[in-house]
Every structure is written in C-alpha cells, then in structure tokens.
Coordinates of C-alpha atoms in Angstrom, one line a residue:
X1 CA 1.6 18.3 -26.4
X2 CA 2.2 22.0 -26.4
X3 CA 2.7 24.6 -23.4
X4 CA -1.3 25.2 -23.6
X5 CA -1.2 22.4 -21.5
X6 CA 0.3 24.5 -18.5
X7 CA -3.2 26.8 -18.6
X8 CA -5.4 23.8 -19.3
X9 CA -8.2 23.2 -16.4
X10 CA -7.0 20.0 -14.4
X11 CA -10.3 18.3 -14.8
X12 CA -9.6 17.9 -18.3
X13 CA -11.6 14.8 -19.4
X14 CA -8.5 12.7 -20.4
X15 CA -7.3 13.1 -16.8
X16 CA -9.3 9.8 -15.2
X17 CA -8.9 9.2 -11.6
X18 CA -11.6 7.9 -11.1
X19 CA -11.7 4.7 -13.9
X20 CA -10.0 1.3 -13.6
X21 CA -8.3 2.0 -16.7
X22 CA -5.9 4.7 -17.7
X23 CA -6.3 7.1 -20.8
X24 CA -5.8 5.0 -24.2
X25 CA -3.5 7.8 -24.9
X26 CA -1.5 10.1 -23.4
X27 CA 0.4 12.7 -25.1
X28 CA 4.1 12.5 -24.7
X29 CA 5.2 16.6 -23.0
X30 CA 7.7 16.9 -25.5
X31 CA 7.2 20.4 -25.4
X32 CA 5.9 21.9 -22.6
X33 CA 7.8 24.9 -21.4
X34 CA 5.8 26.7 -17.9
X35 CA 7.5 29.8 -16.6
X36 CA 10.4 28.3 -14.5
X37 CA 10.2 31.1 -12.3
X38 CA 6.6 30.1 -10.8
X39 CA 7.2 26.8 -10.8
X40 CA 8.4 23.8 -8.5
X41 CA 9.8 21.1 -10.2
X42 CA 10.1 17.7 -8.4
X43 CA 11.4 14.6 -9.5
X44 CA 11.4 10.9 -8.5
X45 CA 15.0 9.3 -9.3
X46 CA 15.2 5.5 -10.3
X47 CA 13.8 4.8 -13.4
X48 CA 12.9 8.9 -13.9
X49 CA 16.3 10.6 -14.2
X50 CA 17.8 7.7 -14.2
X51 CA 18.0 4.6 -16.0
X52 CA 17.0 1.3 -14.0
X53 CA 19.9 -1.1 -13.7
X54 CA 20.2 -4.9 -12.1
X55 CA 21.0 -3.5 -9.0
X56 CA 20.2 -0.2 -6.9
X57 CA 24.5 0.7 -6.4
X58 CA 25.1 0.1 -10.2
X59 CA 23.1 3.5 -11.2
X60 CA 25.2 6.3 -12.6
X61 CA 24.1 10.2 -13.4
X62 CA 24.4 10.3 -17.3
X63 CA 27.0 13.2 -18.5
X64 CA 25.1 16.3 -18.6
X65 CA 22.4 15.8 -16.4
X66 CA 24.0 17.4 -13.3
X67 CA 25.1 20.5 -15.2
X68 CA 21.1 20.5 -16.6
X69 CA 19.5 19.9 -12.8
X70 CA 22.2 22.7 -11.5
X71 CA 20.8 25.4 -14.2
X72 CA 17.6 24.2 -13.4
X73 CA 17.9 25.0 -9.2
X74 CA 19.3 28.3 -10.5
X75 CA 16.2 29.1 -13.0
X76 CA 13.9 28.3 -10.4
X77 CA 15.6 30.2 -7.3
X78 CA 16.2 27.0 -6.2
X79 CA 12.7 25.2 -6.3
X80 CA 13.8 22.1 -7.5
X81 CA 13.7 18.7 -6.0
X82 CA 14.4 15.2 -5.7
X83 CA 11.5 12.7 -4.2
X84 CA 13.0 9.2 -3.8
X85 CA 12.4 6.0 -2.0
X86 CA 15.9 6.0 -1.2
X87 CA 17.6 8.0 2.0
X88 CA 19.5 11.5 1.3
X89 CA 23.2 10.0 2.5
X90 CA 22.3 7.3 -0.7
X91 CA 20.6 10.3 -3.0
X92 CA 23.7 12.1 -2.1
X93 CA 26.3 9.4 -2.9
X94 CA 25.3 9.2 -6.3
X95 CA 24.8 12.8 -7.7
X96 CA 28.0 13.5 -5.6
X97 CA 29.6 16.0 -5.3
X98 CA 26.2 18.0 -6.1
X99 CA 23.7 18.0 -3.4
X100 CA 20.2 18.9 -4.1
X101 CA 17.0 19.3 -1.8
X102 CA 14.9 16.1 -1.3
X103 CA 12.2 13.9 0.2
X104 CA 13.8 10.6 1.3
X105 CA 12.8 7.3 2.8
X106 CA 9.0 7.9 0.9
X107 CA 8.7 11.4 2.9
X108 CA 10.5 9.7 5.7
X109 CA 13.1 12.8 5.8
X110 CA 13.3 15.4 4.0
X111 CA 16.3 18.2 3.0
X112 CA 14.9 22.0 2.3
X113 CA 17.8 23.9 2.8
X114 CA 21.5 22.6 0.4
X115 CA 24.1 21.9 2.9
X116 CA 21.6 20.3 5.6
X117 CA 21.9 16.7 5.7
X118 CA 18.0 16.6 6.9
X119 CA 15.7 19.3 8.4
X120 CA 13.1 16.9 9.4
X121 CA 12.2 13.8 10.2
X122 CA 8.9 11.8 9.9
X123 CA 9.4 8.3 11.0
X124 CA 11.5 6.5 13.6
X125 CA 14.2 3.6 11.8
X126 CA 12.0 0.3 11.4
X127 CA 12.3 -2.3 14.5
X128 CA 15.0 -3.8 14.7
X129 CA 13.1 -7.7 15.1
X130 CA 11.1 -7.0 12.8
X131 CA 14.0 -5.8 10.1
X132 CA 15.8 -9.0 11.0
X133 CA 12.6 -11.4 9.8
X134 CA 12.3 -9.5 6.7
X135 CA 15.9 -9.6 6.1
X136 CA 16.2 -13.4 6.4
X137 CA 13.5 -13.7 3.1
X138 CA 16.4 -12.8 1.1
X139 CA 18.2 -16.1 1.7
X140 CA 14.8 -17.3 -0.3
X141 CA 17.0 -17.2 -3.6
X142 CA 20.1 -16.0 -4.9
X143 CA 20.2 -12.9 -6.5
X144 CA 17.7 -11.3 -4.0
X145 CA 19.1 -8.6 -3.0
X146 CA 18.6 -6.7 0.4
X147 CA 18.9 -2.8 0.7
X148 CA 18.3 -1.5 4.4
X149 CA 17.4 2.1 4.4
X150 CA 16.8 2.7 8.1
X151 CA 13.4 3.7 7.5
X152 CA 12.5 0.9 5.3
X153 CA 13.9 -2.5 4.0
X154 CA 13.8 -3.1 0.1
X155 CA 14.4 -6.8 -1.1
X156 CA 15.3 -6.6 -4.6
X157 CA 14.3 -9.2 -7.0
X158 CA 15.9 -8.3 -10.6
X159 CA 18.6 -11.1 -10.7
X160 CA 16.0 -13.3 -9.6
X161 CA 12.6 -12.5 -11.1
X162 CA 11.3 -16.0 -10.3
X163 CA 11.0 -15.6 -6.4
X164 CA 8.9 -12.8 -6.7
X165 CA 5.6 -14.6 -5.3
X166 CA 8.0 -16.4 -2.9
X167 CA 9.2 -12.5 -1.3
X168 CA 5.8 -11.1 -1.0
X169 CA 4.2 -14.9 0.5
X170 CA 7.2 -14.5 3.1
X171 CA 6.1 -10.8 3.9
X172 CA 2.5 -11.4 3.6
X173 CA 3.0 -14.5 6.7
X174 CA 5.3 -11.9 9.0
X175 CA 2.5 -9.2 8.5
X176 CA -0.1 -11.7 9.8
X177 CA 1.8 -12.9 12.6
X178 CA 2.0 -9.1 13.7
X179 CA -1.2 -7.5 13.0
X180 CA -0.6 -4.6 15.2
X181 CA 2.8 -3.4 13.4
X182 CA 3.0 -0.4 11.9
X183 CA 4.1 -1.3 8.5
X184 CA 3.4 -1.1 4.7
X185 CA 4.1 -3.0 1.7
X186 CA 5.4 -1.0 -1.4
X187 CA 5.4 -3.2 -4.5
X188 CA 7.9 -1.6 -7.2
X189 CA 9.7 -2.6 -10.3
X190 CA 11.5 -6.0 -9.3
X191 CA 11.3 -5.1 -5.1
X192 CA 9.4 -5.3 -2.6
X193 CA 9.9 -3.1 -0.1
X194 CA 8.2 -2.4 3.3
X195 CA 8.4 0.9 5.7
X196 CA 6.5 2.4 8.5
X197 CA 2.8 3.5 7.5
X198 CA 1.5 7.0 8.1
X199 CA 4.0 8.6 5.7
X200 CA 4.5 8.3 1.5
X201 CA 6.5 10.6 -1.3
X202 CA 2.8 12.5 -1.3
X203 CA 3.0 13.5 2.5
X204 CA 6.4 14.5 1.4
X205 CA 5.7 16.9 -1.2
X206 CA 2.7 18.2 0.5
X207 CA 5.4 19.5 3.6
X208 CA 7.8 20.4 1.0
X209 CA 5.4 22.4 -0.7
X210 CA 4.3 24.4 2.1
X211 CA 7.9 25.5 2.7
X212 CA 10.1 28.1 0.4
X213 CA 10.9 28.2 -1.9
X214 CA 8.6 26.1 -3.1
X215 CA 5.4 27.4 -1.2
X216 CA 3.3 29.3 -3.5
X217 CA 4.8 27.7 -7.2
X218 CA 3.0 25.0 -9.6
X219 CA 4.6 21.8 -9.1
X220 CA 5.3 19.5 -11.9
X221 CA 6.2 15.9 -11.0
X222 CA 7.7 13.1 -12.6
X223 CA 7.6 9.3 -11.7
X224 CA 7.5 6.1 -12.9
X225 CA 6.8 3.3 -10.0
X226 CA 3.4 2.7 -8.1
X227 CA 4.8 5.0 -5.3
X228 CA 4.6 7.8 -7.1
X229 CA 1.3 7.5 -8.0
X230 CA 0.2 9.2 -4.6
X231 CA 2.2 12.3 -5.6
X232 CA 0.2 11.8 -9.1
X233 CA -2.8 11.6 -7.0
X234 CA -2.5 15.2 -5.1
X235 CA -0.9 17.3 -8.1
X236 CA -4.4 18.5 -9.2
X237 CA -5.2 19.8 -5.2
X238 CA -2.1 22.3 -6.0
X239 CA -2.7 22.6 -9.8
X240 CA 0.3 21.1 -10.4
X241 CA 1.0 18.8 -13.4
X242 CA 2.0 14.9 -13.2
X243 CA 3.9 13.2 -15.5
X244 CA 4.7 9.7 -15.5
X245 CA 7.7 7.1 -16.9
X246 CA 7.6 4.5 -19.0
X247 CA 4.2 3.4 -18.6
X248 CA 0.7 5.3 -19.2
X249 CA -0.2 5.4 -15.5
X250 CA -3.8 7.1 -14.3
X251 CA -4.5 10.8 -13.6
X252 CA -1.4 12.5 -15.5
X253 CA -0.8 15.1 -17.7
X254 CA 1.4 13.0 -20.2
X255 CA 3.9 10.1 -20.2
X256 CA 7.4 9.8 -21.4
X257 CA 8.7 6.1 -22.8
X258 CA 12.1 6.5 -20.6
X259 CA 14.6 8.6 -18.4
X260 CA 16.6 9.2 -21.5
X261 CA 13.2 11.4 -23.2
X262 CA 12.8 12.8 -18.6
X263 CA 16.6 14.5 -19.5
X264 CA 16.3 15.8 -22.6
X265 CA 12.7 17.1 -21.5
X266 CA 14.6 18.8 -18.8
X267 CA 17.1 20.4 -21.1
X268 CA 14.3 21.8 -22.9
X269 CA 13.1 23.3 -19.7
X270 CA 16.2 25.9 -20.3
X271 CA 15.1 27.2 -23.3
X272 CA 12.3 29.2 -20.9
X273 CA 13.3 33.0 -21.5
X274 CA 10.6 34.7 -20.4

C-alpha cells in the first residue's frame, strides 16, 4: 500500500463494516507516509508497540522506539498519543522516564497536557465488593494472574490457558447475581477483564480528539485486541485511518503481522519532509 491511500474515500469497498467476515486481504501500510503535521497519531500499547509477553509487568520498550515516539510528538506539535487498557501511573512506569499524553483505564482517564498525571476522569474506581468476588476467580488456577487497575480488574490467563472457560463461567454467575451493576466484560488476548460500562478506548479518542492539539487533524490508529475495534469502528466519522495488529480485523485500512513491522512503520513516519 502506498500514501494514495491517505486521499482514498473511506467507503472504499474493501473497508466492510457491515459483513460477518473481514476483507480476504488486507494490504500491509508499509508505506504510507500522511503529512505529520495534519495528523493525530494514536496508538494502542500491548501487543501494538509492544510485544505481548506471559505477563503484563514483563513488557519492555524496545531500544529505539522512545527516541522514534519522541521525534514523532515533535513532528506532529505534539499530536501523538497512547490509548491503552492500562492506567497512566502503569503507561507511565514502563516508557519511563518519557511521559506521553494518553487515554487510560479504556477512556476511563485521560492525560492531554505532558506533565499532568490526568486532566479528566470518566469513571469512579470499581466497587470494592464487587472487585473482591472477581478477584477471588483467580484462585480458580495457578498461573491466573490478577491486575487491579482501579477502574477495571483484568484476570490474566497466559500461564494458564486451560481455565479460560472456567474465568469467564465465574464472571458470567457474579454478573447474573447482580443484574443491576454497572459493569462490562472485555474479552482480550489470554484475559478477561471487566470495567464500568458507559466508557471504552472510542469515547476516549472521541474527547481526545475534540481537544488540541489534536482537534482538527486526521487520526490514524493502531490496535490489535477486540477493544480496539470500537476506535476501528469511529475512525471513518473523523476520516481517520485504522490499522490493526496481528490479525486482519473488520473495517481497517490495512494490517501489520506484529509490533516489530507497528515500529519500524513508525520510523518510516520520519522520513515525512514535506
């Protein structure tokens, strides 16, 4: 794929919302190079910029990629990014000591000025009750592992893939035995995690977006999990661009095959002199 993608119509007719299957092929956006100085980029973190590993605290920023995200906020007057499941103080921990702007907690908080730990807030922390029952499902299996986030509670299921039915059996029987909670299941790559309902990574962006300085740009977006795919859902309302990670997901512009292809993509970004 070439940069004529950037001034192709959305409703391009490999673009299928609307099927139950997504595109037999999608072309990898090896090449695609927008004008950095109209554009927002945004950019989920597990298993986009970063590679997935057996457990949430073993991920590490690959040598380079700070450097490339910096020159990247600088090209783009600082339009740039982060739109994660997990809460600024952990987004912060690990590209330490660089701090970026971001959507945490799935739009939960959100950062839009560097040096803020959060300008707003969308959701109140998860009940404490309620956290404890969920908690107590990782005792289901070893090598479940429990992440609290405040806003949401992630049981992680990597070390022990087999207990997957098990988790989401457990949550599904709290769920029915309170109706009336205000909850939501997120199912992701080995975890299951569950937050407040009325707020996602697309109710995220759309705030972010109406805010400098990324108010008025084209966003392009890269994920990889099933909760990006309501970001995927609302880039052609802001004729942005959605690209997703690892798998051929519906309604984007392209895939890559893996983080490693997201950071050299990024790299290429750079070369943009006009």
């Amino acid at each position: 794929m070439t940069s004529e993608l950037a001034e192709r119509p959305l409703n391009d007719e490999r673009i299928m919302r609307d099927g139950n299957d997504a595109p037999e092929t999608v072309p990898v956006p090896h090449a695609l190079v927008p004008h950095l100085n109209e554009t927002a980029i945004l950019l989920d973190i597990d298993g986009t910029l970063l590679d997935l590993m057996p457990t949430p605290r073993e991920v590490w920023v690959p040598p380079g990629l700070s450097d490339t995200l910096n020159r990247l906020v600088e090209r783009t007057s600082g339009a740039l990014a982060l739109v994660s499941g997990r809460s600024l103080n952990d987004i912060d921990l690990i590209f330490a000591p660089d701090v970026f702007r971001a959507v945490g907690g799935h739009g939960a908080e959100m950062r839009l000025s560097v040096g803020h730990e959060a300008d707003d807030v969308h959701a109140p922390p998860m009940d404490k009750e309620l956290k404890r029952r969920l908690a107590a499902i990782a005792k289901l299996s070893p090598g479940i592992l429990l992440e609290d986030k405040g806003y949401s509670l992630a049981l992680h299921y990597r070390l022990a893939p087999h207990a997957e039915k098990a988790i989401f059996e457990a949550v599904s029987l709290i769920r029915a035995d309170l109706p009336n909670a205000p909850i939501e299941v997120l199912p992701g790559k080995f975890v299951c995690e569950i937050k407040h309902s009325g707020f996602n990574k697309a109710s995220g962006v759309r705030e972010l977006m109406k805010h400098e300085p990324f108010r008025g740009r084209r966003p392009i977006f890269i994920g990889d999990d099933v909760t990006d795919e309501t970001v995927f859902a609302i880039m052609p309302d802001m004729n942005g661009l959605a690209f997703s990670v690892g798998r051929r997901a519906m309604g984007v512009n392209g895939h890559f095959d893996a983080p490693s292809d997201v950071r050299e993509f990024l790299a290429r970004l750079l070369d943009d002199t006009r």
